[in-house]
CSV table of C-alpha atoms in Angstrom, one decimal:
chain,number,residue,atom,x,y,z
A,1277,UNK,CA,0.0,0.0,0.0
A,1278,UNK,CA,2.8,2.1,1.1
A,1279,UNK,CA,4.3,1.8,-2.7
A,1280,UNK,CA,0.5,2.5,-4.4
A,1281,UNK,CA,1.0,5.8,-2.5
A,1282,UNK,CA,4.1,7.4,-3.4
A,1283,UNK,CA,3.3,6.2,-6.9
A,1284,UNK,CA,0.1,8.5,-6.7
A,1285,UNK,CA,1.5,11.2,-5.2
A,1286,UNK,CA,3.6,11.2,-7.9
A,1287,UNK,CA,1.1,10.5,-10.9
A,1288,UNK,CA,-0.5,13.3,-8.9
A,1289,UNK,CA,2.0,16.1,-8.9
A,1290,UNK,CA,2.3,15.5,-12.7
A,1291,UNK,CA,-1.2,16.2,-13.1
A,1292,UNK,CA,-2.3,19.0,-11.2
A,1293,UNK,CA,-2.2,21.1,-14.0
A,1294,UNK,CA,-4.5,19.0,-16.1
A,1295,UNK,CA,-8.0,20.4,-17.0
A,1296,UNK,CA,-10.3,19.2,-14.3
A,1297,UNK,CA,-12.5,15.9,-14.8
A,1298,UNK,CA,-15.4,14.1,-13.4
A,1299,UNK,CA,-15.7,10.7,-12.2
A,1300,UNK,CA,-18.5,7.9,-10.5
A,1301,UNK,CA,-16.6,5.4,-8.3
A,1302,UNK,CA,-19.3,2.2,-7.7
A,1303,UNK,CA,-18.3,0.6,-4.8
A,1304,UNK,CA,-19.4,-3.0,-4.1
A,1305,UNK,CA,-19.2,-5.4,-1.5
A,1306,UNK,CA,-18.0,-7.7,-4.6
A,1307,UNK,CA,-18.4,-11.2,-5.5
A,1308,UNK,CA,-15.7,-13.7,-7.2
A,1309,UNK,CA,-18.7,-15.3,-8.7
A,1310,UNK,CA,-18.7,-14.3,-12.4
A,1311,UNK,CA,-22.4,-15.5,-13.0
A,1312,UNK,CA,-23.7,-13.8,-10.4
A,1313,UNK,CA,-21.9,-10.3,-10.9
A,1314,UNK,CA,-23.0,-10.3,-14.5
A,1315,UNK,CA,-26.7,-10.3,-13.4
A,1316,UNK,CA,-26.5,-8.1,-10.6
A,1317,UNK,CA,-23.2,-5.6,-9.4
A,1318,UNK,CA,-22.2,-5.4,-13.2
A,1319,UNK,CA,-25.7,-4.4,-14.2
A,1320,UNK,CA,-25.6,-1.6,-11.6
A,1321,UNK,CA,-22.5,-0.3,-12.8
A,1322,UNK,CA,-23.8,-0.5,-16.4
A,1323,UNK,CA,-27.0,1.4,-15.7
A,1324,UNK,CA,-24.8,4.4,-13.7
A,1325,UNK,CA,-22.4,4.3,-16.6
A,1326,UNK,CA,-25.2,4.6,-18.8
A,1327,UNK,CA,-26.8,8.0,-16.7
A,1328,UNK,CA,-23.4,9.6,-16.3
A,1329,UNK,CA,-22.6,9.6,-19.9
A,1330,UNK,CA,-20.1,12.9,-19.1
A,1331,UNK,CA,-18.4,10.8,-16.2
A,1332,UNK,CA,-15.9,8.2,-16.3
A,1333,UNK,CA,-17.5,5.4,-14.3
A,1334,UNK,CA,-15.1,2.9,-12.8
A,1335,UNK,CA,-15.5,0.1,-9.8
A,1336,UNK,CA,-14.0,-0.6,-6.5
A,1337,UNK,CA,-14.5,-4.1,-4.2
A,1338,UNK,CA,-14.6,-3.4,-0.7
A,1339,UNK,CA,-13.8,-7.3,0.5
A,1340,UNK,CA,-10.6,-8.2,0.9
A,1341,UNK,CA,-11.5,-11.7,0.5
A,1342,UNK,CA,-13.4,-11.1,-2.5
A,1343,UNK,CA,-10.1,-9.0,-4.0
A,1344,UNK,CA,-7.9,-11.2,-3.1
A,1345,UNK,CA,-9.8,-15.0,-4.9
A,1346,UNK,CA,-9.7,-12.7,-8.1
A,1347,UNK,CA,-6.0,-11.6,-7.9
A,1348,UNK,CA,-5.3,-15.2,-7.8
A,1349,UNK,CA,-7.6,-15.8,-10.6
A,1350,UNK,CA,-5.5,-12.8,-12.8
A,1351,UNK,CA,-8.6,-10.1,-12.1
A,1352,UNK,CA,-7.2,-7.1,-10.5
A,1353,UNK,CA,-9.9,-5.6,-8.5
A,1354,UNK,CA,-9.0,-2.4,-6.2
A,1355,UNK,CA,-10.0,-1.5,-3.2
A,1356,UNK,CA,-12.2,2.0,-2.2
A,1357,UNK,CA,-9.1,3.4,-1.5
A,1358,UNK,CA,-6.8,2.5,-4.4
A,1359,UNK,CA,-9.7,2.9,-6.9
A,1360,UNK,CA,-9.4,6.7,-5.5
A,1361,UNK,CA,-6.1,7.6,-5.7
A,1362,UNK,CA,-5.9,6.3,-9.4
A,1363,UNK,CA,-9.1,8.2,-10.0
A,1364,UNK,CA,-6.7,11.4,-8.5
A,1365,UNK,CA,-3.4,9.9,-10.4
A,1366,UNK,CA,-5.7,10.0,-13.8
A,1367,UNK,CA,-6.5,13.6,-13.5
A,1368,UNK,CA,-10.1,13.1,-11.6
A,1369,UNK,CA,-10.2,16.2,-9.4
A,1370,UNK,CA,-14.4,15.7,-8.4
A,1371,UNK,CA,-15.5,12.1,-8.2
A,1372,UNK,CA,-19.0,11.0,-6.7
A,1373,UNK,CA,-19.0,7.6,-4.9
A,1374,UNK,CA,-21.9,5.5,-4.1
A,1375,UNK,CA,-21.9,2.3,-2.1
A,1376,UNK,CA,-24.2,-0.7,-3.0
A,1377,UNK,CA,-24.6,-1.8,0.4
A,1378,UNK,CA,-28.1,-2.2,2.2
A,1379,UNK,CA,-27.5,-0.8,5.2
A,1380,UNK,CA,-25.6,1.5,7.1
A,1381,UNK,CA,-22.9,-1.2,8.4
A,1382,UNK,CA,-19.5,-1.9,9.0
A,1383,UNK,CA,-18.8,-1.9,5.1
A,1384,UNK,CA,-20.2,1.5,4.3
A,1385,UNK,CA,-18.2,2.7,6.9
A,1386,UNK,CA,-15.1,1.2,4.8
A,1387,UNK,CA,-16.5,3.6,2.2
A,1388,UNK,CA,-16.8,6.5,4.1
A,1389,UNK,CA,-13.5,6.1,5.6
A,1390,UNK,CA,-12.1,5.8,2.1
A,1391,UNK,CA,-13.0,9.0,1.4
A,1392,UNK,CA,-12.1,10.8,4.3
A,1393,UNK,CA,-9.0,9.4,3.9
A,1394,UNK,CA,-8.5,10.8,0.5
A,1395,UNK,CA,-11.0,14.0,0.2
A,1396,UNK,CA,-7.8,16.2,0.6
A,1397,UNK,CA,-6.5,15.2,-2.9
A,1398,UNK,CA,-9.3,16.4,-5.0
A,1399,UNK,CA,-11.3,19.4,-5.3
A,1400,UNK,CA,-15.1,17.8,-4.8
A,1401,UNK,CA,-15.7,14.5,-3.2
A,1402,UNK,CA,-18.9,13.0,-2.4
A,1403,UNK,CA,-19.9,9.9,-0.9
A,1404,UNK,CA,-23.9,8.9,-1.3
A,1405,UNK,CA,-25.6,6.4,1.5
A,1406,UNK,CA,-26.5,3.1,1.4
A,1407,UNK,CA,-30.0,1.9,-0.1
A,1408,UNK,CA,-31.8,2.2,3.0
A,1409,UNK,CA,-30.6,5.1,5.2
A,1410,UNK,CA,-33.8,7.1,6.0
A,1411,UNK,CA,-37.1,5.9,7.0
A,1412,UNK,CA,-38.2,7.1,3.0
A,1413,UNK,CA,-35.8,4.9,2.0
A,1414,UNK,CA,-37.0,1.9,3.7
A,1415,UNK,CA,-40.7,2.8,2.5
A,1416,UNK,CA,-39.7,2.5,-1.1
A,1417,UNK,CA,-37.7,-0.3,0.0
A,1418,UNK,CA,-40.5,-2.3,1.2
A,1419,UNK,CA,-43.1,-1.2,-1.1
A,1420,UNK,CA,-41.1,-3.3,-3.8
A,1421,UNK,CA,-41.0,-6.0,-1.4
A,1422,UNK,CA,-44.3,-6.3,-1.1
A,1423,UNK,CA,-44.4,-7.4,-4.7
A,1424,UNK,CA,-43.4,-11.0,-4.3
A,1425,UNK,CA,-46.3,-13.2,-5.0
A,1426,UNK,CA,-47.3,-15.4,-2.1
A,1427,UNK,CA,-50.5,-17.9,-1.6
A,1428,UNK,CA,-52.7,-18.6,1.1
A,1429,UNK,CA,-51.5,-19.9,4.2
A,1430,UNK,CA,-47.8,-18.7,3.2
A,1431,UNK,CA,-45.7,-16.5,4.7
A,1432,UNK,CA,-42.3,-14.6,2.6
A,1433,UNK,CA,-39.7,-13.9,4.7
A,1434,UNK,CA,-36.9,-11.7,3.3
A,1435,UNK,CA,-33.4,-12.9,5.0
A,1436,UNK,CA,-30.9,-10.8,5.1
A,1437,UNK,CA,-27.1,-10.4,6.4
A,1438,UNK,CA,-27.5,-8.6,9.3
A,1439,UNK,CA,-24.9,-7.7,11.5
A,1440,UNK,CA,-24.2,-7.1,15.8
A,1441,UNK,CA,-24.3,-3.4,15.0
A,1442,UNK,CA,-26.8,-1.0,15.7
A,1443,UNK,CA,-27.6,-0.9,11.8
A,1444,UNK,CA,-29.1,-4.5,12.2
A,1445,UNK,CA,-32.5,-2.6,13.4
A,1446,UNK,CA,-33.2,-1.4,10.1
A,1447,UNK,CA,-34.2,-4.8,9.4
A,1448,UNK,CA,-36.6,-4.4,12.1
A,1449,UNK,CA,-37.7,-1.2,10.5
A,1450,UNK,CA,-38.8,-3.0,7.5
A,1451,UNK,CA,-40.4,-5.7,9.2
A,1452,UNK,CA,-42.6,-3.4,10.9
A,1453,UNK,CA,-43.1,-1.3,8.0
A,1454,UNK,CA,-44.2,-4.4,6.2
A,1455,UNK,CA,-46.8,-5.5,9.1
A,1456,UNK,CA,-47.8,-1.3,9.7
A,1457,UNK,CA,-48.5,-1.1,5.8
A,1458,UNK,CA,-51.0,-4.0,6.0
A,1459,UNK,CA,-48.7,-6.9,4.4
A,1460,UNK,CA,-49.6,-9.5,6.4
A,1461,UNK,CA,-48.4,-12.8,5.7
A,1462,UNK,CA,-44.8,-10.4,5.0
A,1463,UNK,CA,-41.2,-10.5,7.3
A,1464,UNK,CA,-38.0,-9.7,7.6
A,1465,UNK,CA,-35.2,-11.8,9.5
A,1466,UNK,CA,-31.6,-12.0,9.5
A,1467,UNK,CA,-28.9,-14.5,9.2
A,1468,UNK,CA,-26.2,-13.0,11.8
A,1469,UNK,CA,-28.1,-10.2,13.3
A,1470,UNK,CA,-31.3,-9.5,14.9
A,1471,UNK,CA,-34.5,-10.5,13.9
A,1472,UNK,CA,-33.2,-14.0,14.1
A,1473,UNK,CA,-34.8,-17.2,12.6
A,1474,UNK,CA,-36.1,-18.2,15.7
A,1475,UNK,CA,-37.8,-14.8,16.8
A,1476,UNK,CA,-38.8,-14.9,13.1
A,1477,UNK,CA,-40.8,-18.4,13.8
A,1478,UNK,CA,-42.3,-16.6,16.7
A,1479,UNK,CA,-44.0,-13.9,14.6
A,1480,UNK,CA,-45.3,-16.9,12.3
A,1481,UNK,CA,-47.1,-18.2,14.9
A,1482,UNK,CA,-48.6,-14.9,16.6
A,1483,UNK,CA,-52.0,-14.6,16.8
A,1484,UNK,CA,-52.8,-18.3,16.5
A,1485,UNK,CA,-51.1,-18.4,12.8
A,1486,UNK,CA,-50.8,-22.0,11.5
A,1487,UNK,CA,-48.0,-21.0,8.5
A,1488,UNK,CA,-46.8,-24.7,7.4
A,1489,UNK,CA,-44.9,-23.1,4.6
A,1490,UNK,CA,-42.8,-20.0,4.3
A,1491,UNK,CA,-40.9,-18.6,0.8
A,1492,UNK,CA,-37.4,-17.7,1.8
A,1493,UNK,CA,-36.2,-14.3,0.0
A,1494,UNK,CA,-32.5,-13.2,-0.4
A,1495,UNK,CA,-32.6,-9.4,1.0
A,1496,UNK,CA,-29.3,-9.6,-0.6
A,1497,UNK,CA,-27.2,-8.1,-3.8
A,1498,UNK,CA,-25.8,-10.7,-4.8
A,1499,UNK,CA,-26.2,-14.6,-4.9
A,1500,UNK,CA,-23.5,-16.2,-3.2
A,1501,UNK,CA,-22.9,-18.1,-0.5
A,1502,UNK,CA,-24.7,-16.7,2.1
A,1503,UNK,CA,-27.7,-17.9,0.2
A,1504,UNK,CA,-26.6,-21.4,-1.2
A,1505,UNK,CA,-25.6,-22.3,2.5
A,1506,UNK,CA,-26.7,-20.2,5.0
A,1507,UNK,CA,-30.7,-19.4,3.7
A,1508,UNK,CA,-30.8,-22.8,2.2
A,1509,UNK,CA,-29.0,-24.1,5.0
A,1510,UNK,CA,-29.1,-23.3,8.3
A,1511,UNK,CA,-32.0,-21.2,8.4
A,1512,UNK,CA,-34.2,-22.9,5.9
A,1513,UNK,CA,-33.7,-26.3,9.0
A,1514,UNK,CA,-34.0,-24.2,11.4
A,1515,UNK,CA,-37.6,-23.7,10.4
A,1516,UNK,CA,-38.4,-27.2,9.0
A,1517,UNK,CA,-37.6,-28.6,12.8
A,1518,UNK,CA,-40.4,-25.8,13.7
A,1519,UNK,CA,-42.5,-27.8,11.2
A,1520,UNK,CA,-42.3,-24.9,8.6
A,1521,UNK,CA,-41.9,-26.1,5.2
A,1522,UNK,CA,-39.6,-24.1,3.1
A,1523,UNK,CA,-39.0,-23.2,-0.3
A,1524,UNK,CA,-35.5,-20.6,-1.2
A,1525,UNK,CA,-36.2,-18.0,-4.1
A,1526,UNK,CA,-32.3,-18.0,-5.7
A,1527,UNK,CA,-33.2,-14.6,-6.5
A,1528,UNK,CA,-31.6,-11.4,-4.7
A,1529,UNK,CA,-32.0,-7.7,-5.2
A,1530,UNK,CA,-29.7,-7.2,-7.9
A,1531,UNK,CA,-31.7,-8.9,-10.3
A,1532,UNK,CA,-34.5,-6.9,-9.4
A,1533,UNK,CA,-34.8,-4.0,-11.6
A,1534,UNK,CA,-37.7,-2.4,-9.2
């Protein structure tokens, strides 16, 4: 990292007197999973690329895991950070940078440090919020939701990440908003974080509920492991012992266009 610096501050001092440009950095949690980043994180970046036409668009992975399984595999992926100072070694003296993360977790605050760390070097930069931020945000958020067809005597549940920060209650947010806005039959649990499948199986039986069978969502970006093994895993038998049947949607968020 040390040697990515100097380098830029070099590039940098060479280019100071260049006429200014504009830039959009996308940054993504990532995914080394080529058929899943085609339908989802690459669309993104396409459809930005496509409504900044006078920007140059570029990417950034915040996992270091993800980074480093495609370094090994020859696909050089920066970081926030690195994906900056190039943008600043190029001649980019006002970039915008928007996360694709859900909520306002440890990874958007990867982002956010990113920038701080290199707002000094350019003239304007902005860094956006994750998708829900603001209790508008989780309305629209839940209104497309609420869109998933479900039968009689079925519940969807949405599972997400989740996390043991204070960001894991907007996950509560939307399952309220959900039950507030009349969607019965409509959750919202969490894998590491709170609501948990168990306090989810409690709202399935509230009121005297007999749900046999629930449709388990992705309320992720991506389809990766976290829904191959832990949805379809872990918390898909965590319900079946409760005598829930279950049936996983291998569809996530990104391939939503809503």
């Amino acid at each position: 990292m040390k040697l990515v610096l100097i380098a830029c501050a070099v590039a940098i001092s060479c280019s100071v007197n260049l006429e200014a440009k504009k830039a959009g950095l996308v940054a993504h949690y990532g995914s080394s999973d080529s058929d899943t980043r085609s339908k989802t994180i690459d669309r993104i970046t396409a459809d930005i690329t496509e409504a900044l036409p006078d920007y140059e668009v570029r990417e950034a992975y915040i996992s270091p895991v993800v980074r480093q399984r495609l370094r090994k595999a020859g696909e050089m992926i920066e970081s926030p950070t690195e994906a900056l100072l190039r943008l600043r070694a190029d001649g980019y003296d006002t970039v915008y940078v928007q996360s694709t993360t859900l909520i306002d977790g440890a990874e958007m605050a990867e982002v956010r440090n990113a920038c701080d760390a290199t707002a000094r070097f350019f003239s304007l930069l902005k860094c956006g919020e994750p998708l829900c931020y603001t209790p508008d945000d989780c309305e629209e958020l839940v209104a497309v939701l609420a869109e998933e067809p479900r039968v009689k005597d079925e519940a969807v549940v949405y599972v997400g990440h989740g996390n043991m920060l204070p960001s894991t209650a907007t996950y509560c947010q939307l399952d309220y908003m959900l039950a507030a806005q009349g969607h019965d039959g409509y959750h919202v649990s969490t894998i590491e974080g709170y609501p948990t499948a168990e306090s989810t199986i409690t709202e399935l039986k509230r009121d005297g509920k007999r749900v046999k069978r629930a449709k388990l969502v992705p309320l992720l970006l991506v389809c990766g492991n976290h829904t191959k093994n832990d949805i379809a895993g872990e918390y898909a038998q965590t319900l079946n012992k409760d005598g829930i049947a279950t049936e996983v949607i291998m569809r996530v968020l990104g391939e939503n266009p809503a």
